[in-house]
Coordinates of C-alpha atoms in Angstrom, one line a residue:
X147 CA 0.0 0.0 0.0
X148 CA 2.8 2.4 0.8
X149 CA 4.6 1.5 -2.4
X150 CA 1.5 2.2 -4.4
X151 CA 1.0 5.6 -2.6
X152 CA 4.6 6.6 -3.3
X153 CA 4.3 5.5 -7.0
X154 CA 1.1 7.5 -7.4
X155 CA 2.7 10.6 -6.0
X156 CA 5.7 10.2 -8.3
X157 CA 3.3 9.6 -11.3
X158 CA 1.5 12.9 -10.5
X159 CA 4.7 14.9 -9.9
X160 CA 6.9 13.9 -12.8
X161 CA 6.8 15.5 -16.2
X162 CA 9.1 12.9 -17.8
X163 CA 7.2 10.8 -20.3
X164 CA 9.5 7.7 -19.9
X165 CA 9.3 7.9 -16.1
X166 CA 5.5 8.1 -16.3
X167 CA 5.4 5.0 -18.5
X168 CA 7.6 3.1 -16.1
X169 CA 5.6 4.2 -13.0
X170 CA 2.3 3.3 -14.7
X171 CA 3.6 -0.2 -15.4
X172 CA 4.8 -0.6 -11.8
X173 CA 1.4 0.6 -10.6
X174 CA -0.4 -1.9 -12.8
X175 CA 1.7 -4.7 -11.3
X176 CA 1.2 -3.5 -7.7
X177 CA -2.6 -3.1 -8.2
X178 CA -2.8 -6.6 -9.7
X179 CA -1.0 -8.0 -6.7
X180 CA -3.2 -6.0 -4.3
X181 CA -6.3 -7.3 -5.9
X182 CA -5.2 -10.9 -5.6
X183 CA -4.3 -10.3 -1.9
X184 CA -7.7 -8.7 -1.4
X185 CA -9.5 -11.7 -2.9
X186 CA -7.5 -14.1 -0.8
X187 CA -8.2 -12.1 2.4
X188 CA -11.9 -11.8 1.6
X189 CA -12.0 -15.6 1.1
X190 CA -10.4 -16.1 4.5
X191 CA -12.4 -13.5 6.5
X192 CA -15.8 -14.4 4.9
X193 CA -15.3 -18.1 5.4
X194 CA -18.6 -19.7 6.3
X195 CA -17.5 -23.3 6.9
X196 CA -15.0 -22.5 9.7
X197 CA -17.7 -21.9 12.4
X198 CA -20.2 -24.5 11.4
X199 CA -21.1 -27.3 13.8
X200 CA -19.1 -30.5 13.8
X201 CA -22.0 -33.0 13.8
X202 CA -22.7 -35.4 10.9
X203 CA -26.1 -33.9 10.4
X204 CA -27.1 -32.2 7.2
X205 CA -28.4 -28.6 7.5
X206 CA -28.0 -25.5 5.4
X207 CA -24.9 -23.6 6.6
X208 CA -25.3 -20.2 8.3
X209 CA -23.2 -17.0 7.6
X210 CA -21.1 -16.1 10.6
X211 CA -18.8 -13.0 10.9
X212 CA -15.1 -13.0 11.8
X213 CA -14.0 -10.8 14.7
X214 CA -12.4 -7.4 14.1
X215 CA -8.7 -7.6 15.1
X216 CA -6.7 -5.0 16.9
X217 CA -3.1 -4.1 17.8
X218 CA -1.7 -4.1 21.2
X219 CA -2.2 -0.9 23.2
X220 CA 0.1 0.5 25.9
X221 CA -2.1 2.4 28.4
X222 CA 0.6 3.0 31.0
X223 CA 2.2 6.3 30.1
X224 CA -1.0 8.2 29.1
X225 CA -2.9 7.0 32.2
X226 CA -0.1 7.8 34.6
X227 CA 0.3 11.3 33.2
X228 CA -3.5 11.9 33.4
X229 CA -3.6 10.7 37.0
X230 CA -0.8 13.0 38.0
X231 CA -1.9 16.0 35.9
X232 CA -5.6 15.7 36.5
X233 CA -6.0 14.1 39.9
X234 CA -2.8 15.2 41.5
X235 CA -1.8 11.6 42.5
X236 CA 1.3 9.6 41.8
X237 CA 0.5 7.6 38.6
X238 CA 3.0 4.9 39.5
X239 CA 0.9 4.0 42.5
X240 CA -1.7 2.7 40.0
X241 CA 0.5 0.4 38.1
X242 CA -1.5 -2.7 39.4
X243 CA -4.7 -1.2 38.0
X244 CA -3.1 -0.2 34.7
X245 CA -1.7 -3.8 34.4
X246 CA -5.1 -5.3 35.0
X247 CA -6.6 -3.1 32.3
X248 CA -3.9 -4.1 29.8
X249 CA -4.3 -7.8 30.6
X250 CA -8.1 -7.5 30.2
X251 CA -7.7 -5.8 26.8
X252 CA -5.1 -8.4 25.7
X253 CA -7.5 -11.3 26.7
X254 CA -10.4 -9.5 24.9
X255 CA -8.5 -9.7 21.6
X256 CA -8.9 -13.5 21.4
X257 CA -12.1 -14.4 23.2
X258 CA -13.3 -18.0 23.3
X259 CA -16.2 -18.8 21.0
X260 CA -18.7 -19.4 23.9
X261 CA -20.5 -17.6 26.7
X262 CA -17.3 -17.0 28.6
X263 CA -15.9 -15.1 25.5
X264 CA -19.0 -12.9 25.4
X265 CA -18.7 -12.1 29.1
X266 CA -15.1 -11.1 28.6
X267 CA -16.0 -8.7 25.8
X268 CA -18.9 -7.2 27.8
X269 CA -16.6 -6.8 30.8
X270 CA -14.1 -4.8 28.8
X271 CA -16.9 -2.8 27.2
X272 CA -18.2 -1.9 30.6
X273 CA -14.7 -0.9 31.8
X274 CA -14.5 1.5 28.8
X275 CA -17.5 3.3 30.3
X276 CA -15.5 4.0 33.4
X277 CA -12.3 4.9 31.5
X278 CA -14.3 7.3 29.4
X279 CA -15.6 9.1 32.5
X280 CA -12.3 9.0 34.4
X281 CA -9.7 9.9 31.8
X282 CA -11.2 11.4 28.6
X283 CA -12.3 15.0 29.1
X284 CA -14.7 16.5 26.6
X285 CA -12.1 18.6 24.8
X286 CA -8.9 16.5 25.2
X287 CA -7.6 13.1 24.2
X288 CA -4.8 11.0 25.7
X289 CA -2.8 10.8 22.5
X290 CA -3.7 7.1 22.2
X291 CA -4.5 5.6 18.8
X292 CA -7.0 2.8 18.7
X293 CA -6.1 0.5 15.7
X294 CA -8.7 -1.9 14.4
X295 CA -9.0 -3.9 11.2
X296 CA -12.1 -4.3 9.1
X297 CA -13.8 -7.6 9.8
X298 CA -14.1 -8.6 6.1
X299 CA -11.5 -6.7 4.1
X300 CA -8.8 -6.5 6.8
X301 CA -8.2 -2.8 6.0
X302 CA -6.7 -1.1 9.0
X303 CA -8.3 2.0 10.6
X304 CA -7.4 4.1 13.6
X305 CA -8.9 6.9 15.7
X306 CA -8.0 8.7 18.9
X307 CA -11.6 8.6 20.0
X308 CA -12.5 6.0 22.7
X309 CA -15.8 5.7 20.9
X310 CA -14.1 3.8 18.1
X311 CA -12.7 1.3 20.7
X312 CA -16.2 0.9 22.2
X313 CA -17.9 0.5 18.8
X314 CA -15.4 -2.1 17.7
X315 CA -15.8 -4.1 20.9
X316 CA -19.6 -3.9 20.5
X317 CA -19.2 -5.1 16.9
X318 CA -17.2 -8.1 18.1
X319 CA -19.9 -9.0 20.6
X320 CA -22.4 -9.2 17.7
X321 CA -19.9 -11.2 15.5
X322 CA -19.2 -13.6 18.3
X323 CA -22.9 -14.3 18.7
X324 CA -23.1 -15.2 15.0
X325 CA -20.3 -17.7 15.4
X326 CA -22.0 -19.3 18.4
X327 CA -25.3 -19.4 16.4
X328 CA -23.6 -21.0 13.4
X329 CA -22.0 -23.7 15.6
X330 CA -25.2 -25.1 17.0
X331 CA -26.5 -28.5 16.0
X332 CA -29.8 -27.4 14.5
X333 CA -31.1 -31.0 14.0
X334 CA -32.0 -31.0 17.7
X335 CA -34.6 -28.7 19.3
X336 CA -32.2 -27.3 21.9
X337 CA -29.7 -26.4 19.2
X338 CA -32.3 -24.6 17.2
X339 CA -33.4 -22.6 20.2
X340 CA -29.8 -21.7 21.0
X341 CA -29.2 -20.6 17.4
X342 CA -32.3 -18.4 17.4
X343 CA -31.2 -16.8 20.6
X344 CA -27.7 -16.2 19.3
X345 CA -28.7 -14.6 16.0
X346 CA -31.3 -12.4 17.7
X347 CA -28.6 -11.1 20.1
X348 CA -26.3 -10.6 17.1
X349 CA -29.0 -8.5 15.4
X350 CA -29.5 -6.6 18.7
X351 CA -25.8 -5.8 19.0
X352 CA -25.5 -4.5 15.4
X353 CA -28.7 -2.5 15.7
X354 CA -27.5 -1.0 18.9
X355 CA -24.3 0.0 17.2
X356 CA -26.1 1.4 14.2
X357 CA -28.4 3.6 16.4
X358 CA -25.7 5.0 18.6
X359 CA -22.5 5.3 16.6
X360 CA -21.9 7.3 13.4
X361 CA -19.0 8.4 11.2
X362 CA -17.3 5.1 11.6
X363 CA -13.9 5.0 9.9
X364 CA -14.3 1.3 8.8
X365 CA -16.8 0.1 6.3
X366 CA -18.0 -2.8 8.5
X367 CA -19.4 -0.3 11.0
X368 CA -21.1 2.0 8.5
X369 CA -24.8 2.5 8.7
X370 CA -25.4 0.7 5.4
X371 CA -23.3 -2.3 6.4
X372 CA -24.9 -2.6 9.9
X373 CA -28.3 -2.4 8.4
X374 CA -27.4 -5.2 6.1
X375 CA -26.1 -7.3 9.0
X376 CA -29.2 -6.8 11.1
X377 CA -31.4 -8.0 8.2
X378 CA -29.1 -10.9 7.6
X379 CA -29.3 -12.0 11.2
X380 CA -33.1 -11.7 11.2
X381 CA -33.2 -13.9 8.0
X382 CA -31.1 -16.5 9.8
X383 CA -33.4 -16.4 12.8
X384 CA -36.4 -16.9 10.4
X385 CA -34.6 -19.9 8.8
X386 CA -34.1 -21.5 12.3
X387 CA -37.8 -20.9 13.1
X388 CA -38.7 -23.0 10.0
X389 CA -36.3 -25.8 11.2
X390 CA -37.9 -25.7 14.6
X391 CA -41.4 -26.2 13.0
X392 CA -40.0 -29.1 11.1
X393 CA -38.7 -30.7 14.3
X394 CA -41.9 -30.1 16.2
X395 CA -44.1 -31.6 13.5
X396 CA -42.6 -34.9 12.4
X397 CA -46.1 -36.2 11.4
X398 CA -47.4 -33.8 8.8
X399 CA -51.1 -33.3 8.2
X400 CA -52.7 -30.9 5.8
X401 CA -52.6 -27.8 8.0
X402 CA -49.1 -28.5 9.2
X403 CA -47.9 -28.8 5.6
X404 CA -49.5 -25.5 4.8
X405 CA -47.8 -23.9 7.8
X406 CA -44.4 -25.3 6.6
X407 CA -45.0 -23.9 3.1
X408 CA -45.8 -20.4 4.5
X409 CA -42.9 -20.5 6.9
X410 CA -40.6 -21.4 4.0
X411 CA -42.1 -18.6 1.9
X412 CA -41.4 -16.2 4.8
X413 CA -37.7 -17.3 4.9
X414 CA -37.5 -16.8 1.1
X415 CA -39.0 -13.3 1.5
X416 CA -36.5 -12.1 4.2
X417 CA -33.5 -13.5 2.3
X418 CA -34.7 -11.7 -0.9
X419 CA -34.7 -8.5 1.2
X420 CA -31.2 -9.2 2.4
X421 CA -30.0 -9.8 -1.1
X422 CA -31.6 -6.6 -2.2
X423 CA -29.8 -4.8 0.6
X424 CA -26.5 -6.4 -0.4
X425 CA -26.8 -5.2 -4.0
X426 CA -27.2 -1.5 -3.0
X427 CA -24.4 0.9 -4.2
X428 CA -22.7 1.5 -0.8
X429 CA -22.7 -2.2 0.1
X430 CA -22.3 -4.4 -3.1
X431 CA -18.6 -3.5 -3.5
X432 CA -17.9 -4.4 0.1
X433 CA -19.9 -7.5 0.8
X434 CA -18.1 -10.7 -0.1
X435 CA -19.4 -12.3 -3.3
X436 CA -19.8 -15.6 -1.4
X437 CA -22.2 -14.0 1.0
X438 CA -24.4 -12.4 -1.7
X439 CA -24.4 -15.7 -3.6
X440 CA -25.3 -17.7 -0.5
X441 CA -28.2 -15.4 0.3
X442 CA -29.5 -15.6 -3.3
X443 CA -29.1 -19.4 -3.2
X444 CA -31.1 -19.6 0.1
X445 CA -33.8 -17.3 -1.3
X446 CA -34.3 -19.7 -4.3
X447 CA -34.0 -22.8 -2.1
X448 CA -36.6 -21.8 0.4
X449 CA -39.0 -20.7 -2.3
X450 CA -38.7 -24.1 -3.8
X451 CA -39.3 -25.7 -0.4
X452 CA -42.5 -23.6 0.1
X453 CA -43.9 -25.0 -3.2
X454 CA -42.8 -28.5 -2.3
X455 CA -44.6 -28.4 1.0
X456 CA -47.7 -27.0 -0.7
X457 CA -47.6 -30.0 -3.1
X458 CA -47.2 -32.4 -0.2
X459 CA -50.3 -30.9 1.5
X460 CA -52.3 -31.4 -1.6
X461 CA -51.1 -34.8 -2.8
X462 CA -50.1 -36.7 0.3
X463 CA -52.8 -35.6 2.8
X464 CA -56.2 -37.1 2.6
X465 CA -59.1 -34.9 1.3
X466 CA -60.9 -32.9 4.0
X467 CA -63.8 -34.5 5.7
X468 CA -67.1 -32.6 6.2
X469 CA -66.0 -31.9 9.7
X470 CA -62.6 -30.5 8.8
X471 CA -63.6 -28.8 5.6
X472 CA -64.5 -25.4 7.1
X473 CA -61.1 -25.2 8.9
X474 CA -59.2 -26.3 5.8
X475 CA -61.1 -23.8 3.6
X476 CA -60.3 -21.0 5.9
X477 CA -56.6 -21.9 6.0
X478 CA -56.4 -22.5 2.2
X479 CA -58.2 -19.2 1.5
X480 CA -55.3 -17.3 3.0
X481 CA -52.6 -19.6 1.6
X482 CA -52.0 -18.2 -1.9
X483 CA -51.3 -14.6 -2.8
X484 CA -53.8 -14.9 -5.7
X485 CA -56.5 -17.6 -5.8
X486 CA -55.5 -20.6 -8.0
X487 CA -57.3 -21.2 -11.3
X488 CA -59.9 -24.0 -11.4
X489 CA -63.0 -25.0 -9.5
X490 CA -64.4 -23.6 -6.3
X491 CA -62.4 -24.0 -3.1
X492 CA -64.7 -26.6 -1.5
X493 CA -64.5 -28.8 -4.7
X494 CA -60.8 -28.4 -5.0
X495 CA -60.1 -29.5 -1.4
X496 CA -62.4 -32.6 -1.8
X497 CA -61.5 -33.7 -5.3
X498 CA -58.3 -35.8 -5.4
X499 CA -57.8 -35.1 -9.0
X500 CA -58.0 -31.4 -8.7
X501 CA -55.6 -31.5 -5.7
X502 CA -53.2 -33.6 -7.7
X503 CA -53.3 -31.1 -10.6
X504 CA -52.6 -28.1 -8.4
X505 CA -49.9 -30.1 -6.4
X506 CA -48.2 -30.9 -9.7
X507 CA -48.1 -27.2 -10.6
X508 CA -46.5 -26.4 -7.2
X509 CA -43.9 -29.2 -7.8
X510 CA -43.1 -27.9 -11.2
X511 CA -42.3 -24.5 -9.8
X512 CA -40.3 -26.1 -6.9
X513 CA -38.1 -28.0 -9.4
X514 CA -37.5 -24.8 -11.4
X515 CA -36.4 -22.9 -8.2
X516 CA -34.2 -25.9 -7.1
X517 CA -32.4 -25.8 -10.4
X518 CA -32.0 -22.0 -10.2
X519 CA -30.5 -22.4 -6.7
X520 CA -28.1 -25.0 -8.0
X521 CA -27.1 -22.8 -11.0
X522 CA -26.4 -19.8 -8.8
X523 CA -24.5 -22.0 -6.3
X524 CA -22.2 -23.2 -9.1
X525 CA -21.2 -19.6 -9.9
X526 CA -19.3 -19.1 -6.7
X527 CA -15.9 -20.9 -6.2
X528 CA -16.2 -20.7 -2.4
X529 CA -19.7 -22.2 -2.2
X530 CA -18.7 -25.0 -4.6
X531 CA -16.2 -26.1 -1.9
X532 CA -19.0 -26.4 0.7
X533 CA -20.0 -30.0 0.3
X534 CA -22.8 -29.7 2.9
X535 CA -24.5 -27.0 1.0
X536 CA -24.3 -28.9 -2.3
X537 CA -25.6 -32.0 -0.6
X538 CA -28.6 -30.1 0.8
X539 CA -29.5 -28.6 -2.5
X540 CA -29.1 -31.9 -4.4
X541 CA -31.2 -33.8 -1.8
X542 CA -34.1 -31.2 -2.0
X543 CA -34.0 -31.3 -5.8
X544 CA -34.1 -35.0 -6.1
X545 CA -36.9 -35.2 -3.6
X546 CA -39.0 -32.9 -5.6
X547 CA -38.2 -34.7 -8.8
X548 CA -39.2 -38.0 -7.2
X549 CA -42.5 -36.6 -6.0
X550 CA -43.2 -35.2 -9.4
X551 CA -42.6 -38.5 -11.1
X552 CA -44.8 -40.2 -8.5
X553 CA -47.9 -38.0 -9.2
X554 CA -47.3 -37.6 -13.0
X555 CA -49.5 -39.8 -15.0
X556 CA -49.0 -40.8 -18.6
X557 CA -52.6 -40.0 -19.5
X558 CA -52.2 -36.4 -18.3
X559 CA -52.9 -34.3 -21.4
X560 CA -53.7 -31.1 -19.6
X561 CA -51.2 -28.3 -19.5
X562 CA -49.8 -27.8 -16.0
X563 CA -50.9 -24.4 -14.8
X564 CA -48.6 -21.9 -13.2
X565 CA -48.8 -22.3 -9.4
X566 CA -49.6 -19.0 -7.6
X567 CA -47.2 -17.6 -5.1
X568 CA -47.6 -18.6 -1.5
X569 CA -48.4 -16.0 1.1
X570 CA -45.5 -15.8 3.6
X571 CA -46.5 -16.2 7.2
X572 CA -44.7 -17.1 10.4
X573 CA -45.9 -18.1 13.9
X574 CA -42.7 -16.7 15.6
X575 CA -41.5 -13.3 14.6
X576 CA -37.8 -12.7 15.2
X577 CA -36.8 -10.3 18.0
X578 CA -33.9 -7.8 18.0
X579 CA -32.4 -8.3 21.5
X580 CA -30.1 -5.5 22.6
X581 CA -27.0 -6.4 24.7
X582 CA -27.8 -6.9 28.4
X583 CA -24.6 -5.5 30.0
X584 CA -26.1 -5.7 33.5
X585 CA -25.7 -9.5 33.3
X586 CA -21.9 -9.1 33.7
X587 CA -21.1 -7.5 37.1
X588 CA -18.1 -5.2 36.7
X589 CA -16.1 -3.2 39.3
X590 CA -14.3 0.0 38.2
X591 CA -10.6 -0.9 38.0
X592 CA -9.7 2.6 39.0
X593 CA -12.2 2.9 41.9
X594 CA -9.3 4.0 44.2
X595 CA -9.5 7.4 42.5
X596 CA -12.8 7.9 44.2
X597 CA -16.5 8.0 43.4
X598 CA -17.0 8.5 39.7
X599 CA -19.7 11.2 40.1
X600 CA -17.1 13.5 41.7
X601 CA -13.6 12.3 40.6
X602 CA -14.2 12.3 36.9
X603 CA -12.5 13.6 33.7
X604 CA -14.7 16.7 33.4
X605 CA -13.8 18.0 36.9
X606 CA -10.3 19.5 37.1
X607 CA -8.7 19.4 40.6
X608 CA -6.0 21.4 42.4
X609 CA -3.2 19.2 43.7
X610 CA -4.0 17.6 47.1
X611 CA -2.8 19.5 50.1
X612 CA -2.3 18.1 53.6
X613 CA -2.9 20.2 56.7
X614 CA -2.2 19.5 60.4
X615 CA -5.2 20.1 62.6
X616 CA -5.1 20.3 66.4
X617 CA -8.4 20.3 68.3
X618 CA -9.1 23.7 70.0
X619 CA -11.6 24.6 72.6
X620 CA -14.4 24.7 70.1
X621 CA -13.2 21.6 68.2
X622 CA -11.5 21.7 64.8
X623 CA -13.5 24.7 63.6
X624 CA -15.4 23.3 60.5
X625 CA -18.5 21.4 59.6
X626 CA -18.9 18.4 57.3
X627 CA -21.6 17.4 55.0
X628 CA -22.3 14.5 52.6
X629 CA -20.4 11.2 52.2
X630 CA -18.3 9.5 49.5
X631 CA -16.5 11.9 49.6
X632 CA -17.2 14.1 52.6
X633 CA -17.4 17.8 52.0
X634 CA -16.3 20.7 54.2
X635 CA -19.5 22.6 54.3
X636 CA -18.3 25.5 56.5
X637 CA -15.2 26.9 58.1
X638 CA -15.5 28.9 61.4
X639 CA -13.5 32.1 61.2
X640 CA -10.5 32.1 63.6
X641 CA -10.7 28.4 64.2
X642 CA -8.0 25.8 63.7
X643 CA -9.3 24.8 60.2
X644 CA -9.3 28.4 59.0
X645 CA -5.8 29.0 60.2
X646 CA -4.6 25.7 58.5
X647 CA -6.1 26.9 55.2
X648 CA -9.1 24.7 54.8
X649 CA -11.9 26.2 52.7
X650 CA -15.6 25.6 52.2
X651 CA -16.1 23.2 49.3
X652 CA -12.9 21.2 50.0
X653 CA -13.2 17.4 49.8
X654 CA -11.5 15.3 52.5
X655 CA -9.6 12.5 50.7
X656 CA -7.6 11.0 53.6
X657 CA -7.1 11.3 57.3
X658 CA -3.7 10.3 58.9
X659 CA -2.8 8.6 55.6
X660 CA -6.0 6.5 55.4
X661 CA -7.9 7.0 52.2
X662 CA -11.5 8.1 52.9
X663 CA -12.8 9.0 49.4
X664 CA -15.4 6.3 49.8
X665 CA -16.0 6.8 53.5
X666 CA -19.4 7.7 54.9
X667 CA -20.1 10.9 56.8
X668 CA -20.2 9.1 60.2
X669 CA -17.0 7.3 59.5
X670 CA -15.1 10.5 58.8
X671 CA -16.5 12.2 61.9
X672 CA -15.5 9.2 64.0
X673 CA -11.9 9.3 62.6
X674 CA -11.6 13.0 63.6
X675 CA -13.1 12.4 67.0
X676 CA -10.5 9.8 68.0
X677 CA -7.6 12.2 67.1
X678 CA -5.3 12.7 70.1
X679 CA -3.8 15.8 71.5
X680 CA -1.0 15.8 68.9
X681 CA -3.7 16.4 66.3
X682 CA -4.4 14.8 62.9
X683 CA -3.2 15.1 59.3
X684 CA -6.1 15.8 56.9
X685 CA -5.6 15.8 53.1
X686 CA -8.1 17.7 51.0
X687 CA -8.6 18.5 47.3
X688 CA -10.3 21.6 45.8
X689 CA -12.2 21.6 42.6
X690 CA -10.5 23.9 40.1
X691 CA -13.2 23.9 37.4
X692 CA -15.4 21.6 35.4
X693 CA -15.0 21.1 31.6
X694 CA -18.7 21.4 31.1
X695 CA -19.1 24.9 32.5
X696 CA -18.6 28.1 30.6
X697 CA -15.3 29.8 30.7
X698 CA -16.6 32.7 32.8
X699 CA -17.9 30.2 35.4
X700 CA -14.4 28.9 36.1
X701 CA -13.6 32.1 37.9
X702 CA -16.4 31.7 40.3
X703 CA -15.4 28.3 41.8
X704 CA -14.7 29.9 45.1
X705 CA -18.2 31.3 45.2
X706 CA -19.8 28.0 44.9
X707 CA -18.5 26.7 48.2
X708 CA -20.9 29.0 50.0
X709 CA -23.9 27.4 48.3
X710 CA -23.6 24.2 50.2
X711 CA -27.3 23.4 49.6
X712 CA -26.7 23.5 45.8
X713 CA -23.5 21.6 46.0
X714 CA -25.1 18.8 47.9
X715 CA -28.0 18.3 45.6
X716 CA -27.8 15.2 43.4
X717 CA -27.8 11.5 43.2
X718 CA -26.3 9.1 45.7
X719 CA -23.2 7.2 44.7
X720 CA -21.6 5.5 47.6
X721 CA -21.1 2.1 46.0
X722 CA -19.1 1.0 43.1
X723 CA -21.8 -0.2 40.8
X724 CA -21.8 -1.0 37.2
X725 CA -23.0 1.7 34.8
X726 CA -24.8 -0.9 32.9
X727 CA -27.5 -1.2 35.5
X728 CA -29.2 1.9 34.1
X729 CA -32.4 1.3 32.3
X730 CA -31.8 3.9 29.7
X731 CA -29.6 3.6 26.7
X732 CA -28.2 7.1 27.1
X733 CA -26.0 6.1 30.0
X734 CA -24.6 3.1 28.2
X735 CA -23.9 5.0 25.0
X736 CA -22.8 8.4 26.2
X737 CA -19.8 7.7 24.0
X738 CA -21.8 7.7 20.8
X739 CA -21.1 10.4 18.3
X740 CA -24.8 11.2 18.1
X741 CA -25.1 11.9 21.8
X742 CA -24.9 15.5 23.0
X743 CA -23.1 16.6 26.2
X744 CA -25.1 18.7 28.6
X745 CA -24.2 22.4 28.5
X746 CA -25.6 23.1 31.9
X747 CA -23.4 24.2 34.8
X748 CA -21.8 21.3 36.7
X749 CA -21.6 23.2 40.0
X750 CA -24.5 20.9 41.2
X751 CA -22.1 18.0 41.7
X752 CA -23.7 14.6 42.3
X753 CA -23.2 13.7 46.0
X754 CA -24.7 11.2 48.3
X755 CA -27.8 12.0 50.3
X756 CA -26.8 14.1 53.2
X757 CA -27.8 14.7 56.8
X758 CA -27.5 17.8 59.0
X759 CA -24.2 19.7 59.4
X760 CA -22.1 17.9 61.9
X761 CA -19.4 19.8 63.8
X762 CA -16.2 17.7 64.1
X763 CA -15.2 17.9 67.7

């Protein structure tokens, strides 16, 4: 790629005719090699047989996605610098936390293809929420580049925005669900249910990504591609629903065969929609040819199956009795898109010859669609290598031919009519299941920095300062309010605290070297009460400004300390809980490009619920 870029620059810059000819020849050679590499890479990344189940059963292969790959990332230096510059703490004291984060990311790069792998990806995704709020201010980045490769083409992309990291992890959650779904043994009811669940969750992950992330640098995360992937997953769910109906109804009566035909017609309809999406201008040059061909093959195959089951209902099931006739008439009336030519419905359902005639028309159409599916299948080199798919197509084709030969009579001189299309219908509509991050319990790796509602990236802090306090006649001379962390709500003029330099609005972060960012109000008061005559060392931090506030508001930070009632208004956060427990999507996806940061003043900092002022004495 670099050679081609250099050659193109030289071609544009030079005026020498011979040099231009030489460079043009080299460019042609390089472009030819790149095209070959691209085709080989596409064949590897879009491989469908890698993730199929290992059983000996015969079922139509599903289309899984490969995971996006990423380079190693060294968080250490940027995070240490941010901890020192922003929080005023020694970054080297957080080496254990940084190492845990790096190990988690390294493990996330190669998750196992099972539920444990999904939990690993979700854990890292949840940690990114904490990192975003801890270390990524609104108008500043850490200088880190997040490198990810396109899941299908392998083209590298990079961004400084943490949103790209989050989006890529979310994409991999969806991709891993597709692999788990494709590996299920769908000849058993449990396997079909697991496949349905996996593909529905994959659709949910891609849809979640589409709705909350825009301007993606890689094509696999573009809106058009994600829309295609959601539709593809829904189609594969619908295919599994048909397989489930087949397993549940081993003995097929007339109504069951009609249901199978309509389910197959529904599968054909959704795959036709997927193929239409894959051939759109922004998608067709990106989607692997094997995928588009597979989808088209499936569309033809399931259309053929719908007509086959219609023929079975008419030819293999006994004519309706007088008791069952009304129910059969009602079902058959809604079966075709347009009514079939011939006698009245009641006569058709009770006359074996008329049933055979219409069944023969459906079989003729089934055979034509089977042959078209096999023809399209033969056009793709990758699909020709999939023996299972070819075996399924050949089996279905031979079965329809056999049934046609069985019902075809030598004395049939009538022209076989064209069978009407079958009305698609399903008894189980696919669901788009969004990721449930609350299922994986996560603790903020950097919880030692303090409650996230206060010690976050948008709040800039003065360096911590330690003061020595000795109890006077009237105590230490200040009042406390709130917890996690405890706030100095008032300083008595002339008291010990005032002389030591404590101010209203300071946050107590440690007492005698013991961290108390997470301590409750009563705990801090008790620690101060037990101080001896020699006094106590109290470390406090002061809010410098908040990124969310206007520039003019930064000058009034000191004034805010007097408004203790406003300062202490907000939500309680005295436990390290996962952000994914929120019901709304806005909390989960505050990283999305589409979300807007609040422009309101952040002086009303979120604190815990508070009691009355308590004089430390």
